[in-house]
mmCIF file of C-alpha atoms in Angstrom:
data_model
loop_
_atom_site.group_PDB
_atom_site.id
_atom_site.type_symbol
_atom_site.label_atom_id
_atom_site.label_comp_id
_atom_site.label_asym_id
_atom_site.label_seq_id
_atom_site.Cartn_x
_atom_site.Cartn_y
_atom_site.Cartn_z
ATOM 1 C CA MET A 1 -1.873 -25.377 18.014
ATOM 2 C CA ARG A 2 -3.773 -22.574 16.162
ATOM 3 C CA VAL A 3 -7.137 -23.781 14.934
ATOM 4 C CA VAL A 4 -8.304 -22.399 11.577
ATOM 5 C CA LEU A 5 -11.979 -22.983 10.714
ATOM 6 C CA ILE A 6 -12.691 -22.522 7.026
ATOM 7 C CA VAL A 7 -16.349 -21.980 6.083
ATOM 8 C CA VAL A 8 -17.729 -23.271 2.735
ATOM 9 C CA PHE A 9 -21.113 -23.285 1.056
ATOM 10 C CA ASP A 10 -22.621 -24.829 -2.063
ATOM 11 C CA GLY A 11 -20.934 -23.475 -5.150
ATOM 12 C CA PHE A 12 -17.810 -22.190 -3.327
ATOM 13 C CA GLN A 13 -14.552 -21.622 -5.193
ATOM 14 C CA LEU A 14 -12.276 -24.572 -4.524
ATOM 15 C CA THR A 15 -9.047 -22.605 -4.765
ATOM 16 C CA ASP A 16 -10.368 -20.216 -2.028
ATOM 17 C CA LEU A 17 -10.295 -23.227 0.276
ATOM 18 C CA ALA A 18 -7.275 -25.184 -1.028
ATOM 19 C CA GLY A 19 -4.884 -22.268 -1.252
ATOM 20 C CA PRO A 20 -5.037 -21.002 2.320
ATOM 21 C CA ALA A 21 -5.398 -24.531 3.705
ATOM 22 C CA ASP A 22 -2.183 -25.602 2.020
ATOM 23 C CA VAL A 23 -0.376 -22.571 3.315
ATOM 24 C CA PHE A 24 -1.343 -23.265 6.911
ATOM 25 C CA ALA A 25 -0.600 -26.964 6.499
ATOM 26 C CA GLY A 26 2.715 -26.106 4.978
ATOM 27 C CA ALA A 27 3.620 -23.823 7.866
ATOM 28 C CA ALA A 28 2.816 -26.595 10.360
ATOM 29 C CA ALA A 29 4.909 -29.106 8.407
ATOM 30 C CA LEU A 30 7.862 -26.786 8.061
ATOM 31 C CA GLY A 31 8.177 -26.240 11.791
ATOM 32 C CA ALA A 32 5.902 -23.501 12.994
ATOM 33 C CA VAL A 33 6.429 -23.138 16.717
ATOM 34 C CA SER A 34 2.670 -23.268 17.222
ATOM 35 C CA GLY A 35 1.316 -24.978 14.139
ATOM 36 C CA TYR A 36 -2.063 -24.831 12.474
ATOM 37 C CA ARG A 37 -4.897 -27.301 12.418
ATOM 38 C CA VAL A 38 -7.348 -26.678 9.629
ATOM 39 C CA GLU A 39 -10.977 -27.625 10.063
ATOM 40 C CA LEU A 40 -13.890 -27.372 7.644
ATOM 41 C CA ALA A 41 -17.380 -26.125 8.442
ATOM 42 C CA ALA A 42 -20.635 -25.306 6.715
ATOM 43 C CA ALA A 43 -24.090 -24.307 7.879
ATOM 44 C CA GLN A 44 -24.628 -28.002 8.493
ATOM 45 C CA ALA A 45 -22.045 -30.771 8.583
ATOM 46 C CA GLY A 46 -21.779 -32.977 5.515
ATOM 47 C CA PRO A 47 -20.865 -32.915 1.842
ATOM 48 C CA VAL A 48 -20.575 -29.548 0.137
ATOM 49 C CA ARG A 49 -20.153 -29.212 -3.641
ATOM 50 C CA SER A 50 -17.726 -26.693 -5.074
ATOM 51 C CA SER A 51 -18.328 -24.698 -8.276
ATOM 52 C CA CYS A 52 -16.047 -27.078 -10.230
ATOM 53 C CA GLY A 53 -18.026 -30.107 -9.092
ATOM 54 C CA ILE A 54 -15.568 -31.490 -6.521
ATOM 55 C CA GLU A 55 -17.223 -32.252 -3.189
ATOM 56 C CA VAL A 56 -15.646 -31.762 0.191
ATOM 57 C CA THR A 57 -16.954 -32.850 3.561
ATOM 58 C CA ALA A 58 -17.561 -30.279 6.211
ATOM 59 C CA ALA A 59 -16.860 -32.067 9.510
ATOM 60 C CA HIS A 60 -18.565 -29.359 11.499
ATOM 61 C CA GLY A 61 -21.817 -27.462 11.369
ATOM 62 C CA LEU A 62 -21.497 -23.859 12.491
ATOM 63 C CA ASP A 63 -24.276 -24.288 14.932
ATOM 64 C CA SER A 64 -22.371 -26.977 16.838
ATOM 65 C CA TRP A 65 -18.838 -25.480 16.915
ATOM 66 C CA THR A 66 -17.392 -25.055 20.368
ATOM 67 C CA GLY A 67 -13.950 -24.394 21.726
ATOM 68 C CA PRO A 68 -11.172 -21.903 21.094
ATOM 69 C CA LEU A 69 -10.571 -20.669 17.561
ATOM 70 C CA ASP A 70 -7.700 -18.655 16.204
ATOM 71 C CA LEU A 71 -9.095 -17.811 12.772
ATOM 72 C CA LEU A 72 -12.508 -18.062 11.140
ATOM 73 C CA LEU A 73 -12.013 -17.853 7.375
ATOM 74 C CA VAL A 74 -14.930 -17.606 4.954
ATOM 75 C CA VAL A 75 -14.349 -18.478 1.309
ATOM 76 C CA GLY A 76 -16.076 -17.057 -1.744
ATOM 77 C CA GLY A 77 -17.679 -18.314 -4.922
ATOM 78 C CA LEU A 78 -20.070 -17.258 -7.654
ATOM 79 C CA THR A 79 -23.029 -18.282 -5.446
ATOM 80 C CA PHE A 80 -21.981 -15.899 -2.727
ATOM 81 C CA TRP A 81 -25.179 -13.775 -2.910
ATOM 82 C CA ALA A 82 -27.381 -16.763 -2.397
ATOM 83 C CA ALA A 83 -25.081 -17.868 0.469
ATOM 84 C CA ALA A 84 -25.348 -14.401 2.003
ATOM 85 C CA GLY A 85 -29.109 -14.903 2.058
ATOM 86 C CA ASP A 86 -28.846 -18.175 3.958
ATOM 87 C CA SER A 87 -29.883 -17.089 7.491
ATOM 88 C CA ASP A 88 -28.480 -20.284 9.089
ATOM 89 C CA LEU A 89 -25.085 -19.750 7.424
ATOM 90 C CA VAL A 90 -24.881 -16.098 8.283
ATOM 91 C CA SER A 91 -26.021 -16.464 11.871
ATOM 92 C CA GLY A 92 -23.593 -19.370 12.273
ATOM 93 C CA ILE A 93 -20.746 -17.217 11.041
ATOM 94 C CA ARG A 94 -21.749 -14.485 13.405
ATOM 95 C CA ARG A 95 -21.911 -16.862 16.390
ATOM 96 C CA VAL A 96 -18.541 -18.519 15.703
ATOM 97 C CA ALA A 97 -16.846 -15.165 14.980
ATOM 98 C CA ALA A 98 -17.679 -14.170 18.567
ATOM 99 C CA VAL A 99 -15.296 -16.861 19.901
ATOM 100 C CA ALA A 100 -12.586 -16.414 17.165
ATOM 101 C CA ASP A 101 -9.505 -14.337 17.791
ATOM 102 C CA ARG A 102 -9.483 -13.337 14.092
ATOM 103 C CA VAL A 103 -11.896 -13.421 11.227
ATOM 104 C CA GLY A 104 -11.159 -13.310 7.534
ATOM 105 C CA SER A 105 -12.470 -13.879 4.058
ATOM 106 C CA VAL A 106 -11.260 -14.823 0.625
ATOM 107 C CA CYS A 107 -12.802 -13.268 -2.491
ATOM 108 C CA SER A 108 -16.566 -12.786 -2.212
ATOM 109 C CA GLY A 109 -16.539 -14.309 1.271
ATOM 110 C CA THR A 110 -16.299 -10.678 2.315
ATOM 111 C CA PHE A 111 -20.041 -10.338 1.574
ATOM 112 C CA LEU A 112 -20.903 -13.040 4.066
ATOM 113 C CA LEU A 113 -18.842 -11.333 6.816
ATOM 114 C CA ALA A 114 -20.519 -8.062 5.926
ATOM 115 C CA ARG A 115 -24.001 -9.663 6.027
ATOM 116 C CA ALA A 116 -23.139 -11.021 9.455
ATOM 117 C CA GLY A 117 -22.394 -7.434 10.617
ATOM 118 C CA LEU A 118 -18.735 -8.146 11.265
ATOM 119 C CA LEU A 119 -17.239 -5.472 8.990
ATOM 120 C CA ASP A 120 -18.976 -2.260 10.052
ATOM 121 C CA GLY A 121 -16.397 0.491 10.347
ATOM 122 C CA ARG A 122 -13.649 -1.713 8.883
ATOM 123 C CA ARG A 123 -11.421 -1.330 5.814
ATOM 124 C CA VAL A 124 -11.925 -4.346 3.531
ATOM 125 C CA THR A 125 -11.331 -5.662 0.059
ATOM 126 C CA THR A 126 -12.891 -8.312 -2.175
ATOM 127 C CA HIS A 127 -12.665 -9.590 -5.766
ATOM 128 C CA TRP A 128 -12.403 -6.639 -8.137
ATOM 129 C CA ALA A 129 -15.711 -7.535 -9.796
ATOM 130 C CA GLY A 130 -17.578 -7.198 -6.486
ATOM 131 C CA GLY A 131 -16.048 -4.035 -5.082
ATOM 132 C CA GLU A 132 -18.760 -1.675 -6.286
ATOM 133 C CA LEU A 133 -21.583 -3.903 -5.169
ATOM 134 C CA LEU A 134 -20.007 -4.424 -1.736
ATOM 135 C CA ALA A 135 -19.718 -0.601 -1.260
ATOM 136 C CA GLN A 136 -23.303 -0.151 -2.325
ATOM 137 C CA GLN A 137 -24.812 -2.879 -0.178
ATOM 138 C CA PHE A 138 -22.782 -2.226 2.934
ATOM 139 C CA PRO A 139 -22.074 1.508 3.288
ATOM 140 C CA ALA A 140 -20.890 1.115 6.897
ATOM 141 C CA LEU A 141 -17.606 -0.395 5.710
ATOM 142 C CA THR A 142 -14.846 1.096 3.609
ATOM 143 C CA THR A 143 -14.016 -0.829 0.449
ATOM 144 C CA GLU A 144 -10.486 -0.736 -0.936
ATOM 145 C CA PRO A 145 -11.207 -2.546 -4.230
ATOM 146 C CA ASP A 146 -7.728 -2.544 -5.744
ATOM 147 C CA ARG A 147 -6.000 -4.213 -2.773
ATOM 148 C CA ILE A 148 -4.800 -7.820 -2.770
ATOM 149 C CA TYR A 149 -5.612 -8.062 0.920
ATOM 150 C CA VAL A 150 -6.405 -5.750 3.800
ATOM 151 C CA ARG A 151 -5.773 -6.221 7.481
ATOM 152 C CA ASP A 152 -7.823 -4.017 9.802
ATOM 153 C CA GLY A 153 -7.125 -5.130 13.350
ATOM 154 C CA PRO A 154 -8.308 -8.743 13.784
ATOM 155 C CA VAL A 155 -10.123 -8.681 10.441
ATOM 156 C CA TRP A 156 -8.373 -9.903 7.274
ATOM 157 C CA THR A 157 -9.988 -9.760 3.832
ATOM 158 C CA SER A 158 -8.565 -10.612 0.451
ATOM 159 C CA ALA A 159 -9.261 -10.284 -3.233
ATOM 160 C CA GLY A 160 -10.161 -13.137 -5.520
ATOM 161 C CA VAL A 161 -8.986 -16.733 -5.693
ATOM 162 C CA THR A 162 -5.165 -16.875 -5.487
ATOM 163 C CA ALA A 163 -5.097 -13.753 -3.312
ATOM 164 C CA GLY A 164 -6.244 -16.082 -0.528
ATOM 165 C CA ILE A 165 -2.731 -17.553 -0.682
ATOM 166 C CA ASP A 166 -1.215 -14.115 -0.235
ATOM 167 C CA LEU A 167 -3.575 -13.533 2.701
ATOM 168 C CA ALA A 168 -2.614 -16.819 4.367
ATOM 169 C CA LEU A 169 1.133 -16.208 3.795
ATOM 170 C CA ALA A 170 0.669 -12.758 5.481
ATOM 171 C CA ILE A 171 -0.991 -14.368 8.452
ATOM 172 C CA VAL A 172 1.839 -16.903 8.724
ATOM 173 C CA ALA A 173 4.385 -14.080 8.572
ATOM 174 C CA ALA A 174 2.497 -12.166 11.269
ATOM 175 C CA ASP A 175 2.378 -15.259 13.498
ATOM 176 C CA HIS A 176 5.815 -16.764 12.903
ATOM 177 C CA GLY A 177 7.900 -14.197 10.964
ATOM 178 C CA PRO A 178 8.751 -13.706 7.325
ATOM 179 C CA ASP A 179 11.301 -16.501 7.078
ATOM 180 C CA LEU A 180 8.733 -19.245 7.607
ATOM 181 C CA ALA A 181 6.286 -17.570 5.217
ATOM 182 C CA ARG A 182 9.049 -17.387 2.631
ATOM 183 C CA GLU A 183 9.867 -21.092 3.072
ATOM 184 C CA VAL A 184 6.184 -22.031 2.660
ATOM 185 C CA ALA A 185 6.006 -20.015 -0.490
ATOM 186 C CA ARG A 186 9.087 -21.712 -1.860
ATOM 187 C CA TRP A 187 7.577 -25.139 -1.266
ATOM 188 C CA MET A 188 4.337 -24.046 -2.914
ATOM 189 C CA VAL A 189 6.310 -22.388 -5.769
ATOM 190 C CA VAL A 190 4.380 -19.131 -5.407
ATOM 191 C CA TYR A 191 5.538 -15.532 -5.474
ATOM 192 C CA LEU A 192 6.449 -14.122 -2.056
ATOM 193 C CA HIS A 193 5.384 -11.797 -1.014
ATOM 194 C CA ARG A 194 2.844 -9.641 -2.770
ATOM 195 C CA PRO A 195 2.148 -6.837 -0.280
ATOM 196 C CA GLY A 196 -1.489 -6.326 0.603
ATOM 197 C CA GLY A 197 -1.504 -2.930 -1.042
ATOM 198 C CA GLN A 198 -0.312 -4.180 -4.372
ATOM 199 C CA SER A 199 -2.855 -3.722 -7.101
ATOM 200 C CA GLN A 200 -4.982 -6.719 -8.038
ATOM 201 C CA PHE A 201 -3.797 -6.042 -11.585
ATOM 202 C CA SER A 202 -0.216 -5.963 -12.904
ATOM 203 C CA ALA A 203 0.484 -3.844 -15.935
ATOM 204 C CA PRO A 204 -0.089 -6.722 -18.360
ATOM 205 C CA LEU A 205 -3.467 -7.430 -16.786
ATOM 206 C CA THR A 206 -4.674 -3.861 -17.383
ATOM 207 C CA ALA A 207 -4.102 -4.312 -21.082
ATOM 208 C CA ASN A 208 -5.452 -6.773 -23.613
ATOM 209 C CA PRO A 209 -3.093 -9.749 -24.121
ATOM 210 C CA PRO A 210 -1.239 -9.365 -27.419
ATOM 211 C CA ARG A 211 -1.651 -12.153 -29.961
ATOM 212 C CA ARG A 212 1.994 -12.048 -31.120
ATOM 213 C CA ASP A 213 4.644 -13.912 -29.175
ATOM 214 C CA PRO A 214 7.308 -11.134 -29.603
ATOM 215 C CA LEU A 215 4.934 -8.608 -27.916
ATOM 216 C CA ARG A 216 4.120 -10.915 -25.040
ATOM 217 C CA GLU A 217 7.806 -11.594 -24.536
ATOM 218 C CA LEU A 218 8.471 -7.891 -24.636
ATOM 219 C CA GLN A 219 5.932 -7.232 -21.882
ATOM 220 C CA VAL A 220 7.693 -9.711 -19.642
ATOM 221 C CA TRP A 221 11.035 -8.117 -20.336
ATOM 222 C CA MET A 222 9.687 -4.649 -19.605
ATOM 223 C CA GLU A 223 8.329 -5.822 -16.252
ATOM 224 C CA GLU A 224 11.676 -7.322 -15.394
ATOM 225 C CA HIS A 225 13.708 -4.311 -16.564
ATOM 226 C CA PRO A 226 11.799 -1.144 -15.763
ATOM 227 C CA GLU A 227 15.057 0.757 -15.359
ATOM 228 C CA SER A 228 16.136 0.094 -18.966
ATOM 229 C CA ASP A 229 15.648 2.256 -21.987
ATOM 230 C CA LEU A 230 11.950 1.827 -22.714
ATOM 231 C CA SER A 231 11.639 4.519 -25.285
ATOM 232 C CA LEU A 232 9.627 3.858 -28.393
ATOM 233 C CA PRO A 233 12.701 3.392 -30.661
ATOM 234 C CA ALA A 234 14.322 1.035 -28.151
ATOM 235 C CA LEU A 235 11.195 -1.126 -27.743
ATOM 236 C CA ALA A 236 10.573 -1.234 -31.456
ATOM 237 C CA GLY A 237 14.178 -2.307 -32.011
ATOM 238 C CA ARG A 238 13.837 -5.200 -29.587
ATOM 239 C CA VAL A 239 11.035 -6.748 -31.683
ATOM 240 C CA GLY A 240 12.514 -5.747 -35.028
ATOM 241 C CA MET A 241 9.892 -3.287 -36.104
ATOM 242 C CA SER A 242 9.893 0.329 -37.208
ATOM 243 C CA THR A 243 8.743 2.751 -34.524
ATOM 244 C CA ARG A 244 5.606 3.629 -36.490
ATOM 245 C CA HIS A 245 4.669 -0.019 -37.167
ATOM 246 C CA PHE A 246 5.447 -1.062 -33.552
ATOM 247 C CA SER A 247 3.360 1.731 -32.100
ATOM 248 C CA ARG A 248 0.400 0.844 -34.291
ATOM 249 C CA VAL A 249 0.627 -2.950 -33.624
ATOM 250 C CA PHE A 250 1.195 -2.552 -29.883
ATOM 251 C CA THR A 251 -1.723 -0.192 -29.476
ATOM 252 C CA GLY A 252 -3.935 -2.323 -31.655
ATOM 253 C CA GLU A 253 -3.294 -5.495 -29.723
ATOM 254 C CA THR A 254 -3.136 -4.251 -26.181
ATOM 255 C CA GLY A 255 -5.566 -1.345 -26.276
ATOM 256 C CA THR A 256 -3.022 1.087 -24.882
ATOM 257 C CA THR A 257 -0.077 3.006 -26.231
ATOM 258 C CA PRO A 258 3.466 1.945 -25.538
ATOM 259 C CA ALA A 259 4.076 5.125 -23.537
ATOM 260 C CA ARG A 260 1.045 4.545 -21.263
ATOM 261 C CA TYR A 261 2.034 0.935 -20.824
ATOM 262 C CA VAL A 262 5.580 1.806 -19.827
ATOM 263 C CA GLU A 263 4.315 4.262 -17.217
ATOM 264 C CA ARG A 264 2.103 1.570 -15.708
ATOM 265 C CA VAL A 265 5.017 -0.852 -15.577
ATOM 266 C CA ARG A 266 7.221 1.734 -13.853
ATOM 267 C CA ILE A 267 4.652 2.845 -11.292
ATOM 268 C CA ALA A 268 3.919 -0.786 -10.420
ATOM 269 C CA ALA A 269 7.658 -1.336 -9.884
ATOM 270 C CA ALA A 270 7.870 1.814 -7.772
ATOM 271 C CA ARG A 271 4.975 0.720 -5.629
ATOM 272 C CA ARG A 272 6.622 -2.612 -4.921
ATOM 273 C CA LEU A 273 9.870 -0.900 -3.838
ATOM 274 C CA LEU A 274 8.022 1.629 -1.664
ATOM 275 C CA GLU A 275 5.991 -1.184 -0.038
ATOM 276 C CA THR A 276 8.924 -3.512 0.630
ATOM 277 C CA THR A 277 12.103 -1.411 1.038
ATOM 278 C CA ASP A 278 13.377 1.696 2.782
ATOM 279 C CA GLN A 279 15.279 2.978 -0.248
ATOM 280 C CA PRO A 280 15.261 6.771 -0.586
ATOM 281 C CA MET A 281 13.109 8.365 -3.265
ATOM 282 C CA ASP A 282 15.985 9.136 -5.616
ATOM 283 C CA ARG A 283 17.043 5.448 -5.640
ATOM 284 C CA VAL A 284 13.496 4.265 -6.108
ATOM 285 C CA ALA A 285 13.056 6.656 -9.070
ATOM 286 C CA ALA A 286 16.318 5.546 -10.631
ATOM 287 C CA ALA A 287 15.599 1.825 -10.068
ATOM 288 C CA VAL A 288 12.355 1.997 -12.037
ATOM 289 C CA GLY A 289 13.526 4.263 -14.815
ATOM 290 C CA LEU A 290 11.809 7.410 -13.743
ATOM 291 C CA GLY A 291 14.978 9.384 -13.367
ATOM 292 C CA SER A 292 14.200 11.793 -10.522
ATOM 293 C CA PRO A 293 12.085 12.057 -7.342
ATOM 294 C CA GLU A 294 10.204 14.885 -9.009
ATOM 295 C CA THR A 295 9.084 12.594 -11.819
ATOM 296 C CA LEU A 296 8.142 9.884 -9.311
ATOM 297 C CA TYR A 297 6.109 12.400 -7.333
ATOM 298 C CA ARG A 298 4.298 13.654 -10.432
ATOM 299 C CA ILE A 299 3.383 10.222 -11.700
ATOM 300 C CA PHE A 300 2.183 9.066 -8.283
ATOM 301 C CA HIS A 301 -0.077 12.043 -8.035
ATOM 302 C CA ARG A 302 -1.443 11.487 -11.474
ATOM 303 C CA HIS A 303 -2.190 7.775 -10.945
ATOM 304 C CA LEU A 304 -2.845 7.459 -7.229
ATOM 305 C CA GLY A 305 -3.659 10.945 -6.027
ATOM 306 C CA ILE A 306 -1.055 10.855 -3.224
ATOM 307 C CA PRO A 307 2.697 11.466 -3.047
ATOM 308 C CA PRO A 308 5.041 8.509 -2.827
ATOM 309 C CA GLY A 309 6.010 9.303 0.737
ATOM 310 C CA GLU A 310 2.421 9.062 1.890
ATOM 311 C CA TYR A 311 1.961 5.840 -0.074
ATOM 312 C CA ARG A 312 4.978 4.321 1.668
ATOM 313 C CA ALA A 313 3.669 5.402 5.104
ATOM 314 C CA ARG A 314 0.701 3.102 4.587
ATOM 315 C CA PHE A 315 3.081 0.118 4.786
ATOM 316 C CA THR A 316 4.910 1.157 7.918
ATOM 317 C CA ASN A 317 3.594 0.438 11.384
ATOM 318 C CA SER A 318 3.764 2.821 14.346
ATOM 319 C CA GLU A 319 7.214 1.518 15.289
ATOM 320 C CA GLY A 320 8.664 2.215 11.862
ATOM 321 C CA GLU A 321 8.723 -1.425 10.724
ATOM 322 C CA ARG A 322 7.688 -2.539 7.256
ATOM 323 C CA VAL A 323 4.363 -4.242 7.039
ATOM 324 C CA SER A 324 2.498 -5.861 4.141
#
């Protein structure tokens, strides 16, 4: 039985706790060879109030935890900075981390691990809103602010809120294989499996949400069909507008031009294929509507500063297997 100790503090984000806890419980229920037992801890045992007002009971105080531990997972919340200043909480995290096989964080929980000195020299991520502050306050670590989650050896860190589910699914996949993680995701009705390197923002999230239903529906269709004709006349035709009117309305409501939006959709689709498949570059380019490897290469350089081959290499381990 793998013991997972999740650390909370006053004002923590409830989803940061519930999401990963449900993943580990689901893995155990669905037949993990060595299941998970989730325990809850705080600086002192007792009731802990979440940011939404729901109280949970921490059965353990960090100062009294003993025994083997597979994963120490620290959640986040808007009160993370005050929590990071709690010497009892931070020293407790440091002490328990010394007996844990792995340590991890969800959202701004990364700040508590950093304050405990557990992230020096590590690559980490956190909620997008805290990436700059994390880098400023803790220069001994390397922040990758756009990542959903990052694994650096025994240290796992994730972005905000629901990214904790992605992190937990990745841990289940690492422990028991992708089939079990996929089954857990199916039962939880969540998307499997956003690779860790996927951006915290899909193309729609980088733009303002349009007010008009036809434009929102068009965005969904574009994400699902990046290989289709996404030229200005074709898109305008799908929503029954002239090209001039469509361009003006789309730009006005989303804050970006149709052409820029299409490029974001296609590069996001290309990143997913590079992260999760071994398709050659010409097939990747064709599958996302970019036409040729040369165009794929040019767009990757413009947006990410690296060629697609180097980007893919980040998701392959030393034995040539895909990782996420």
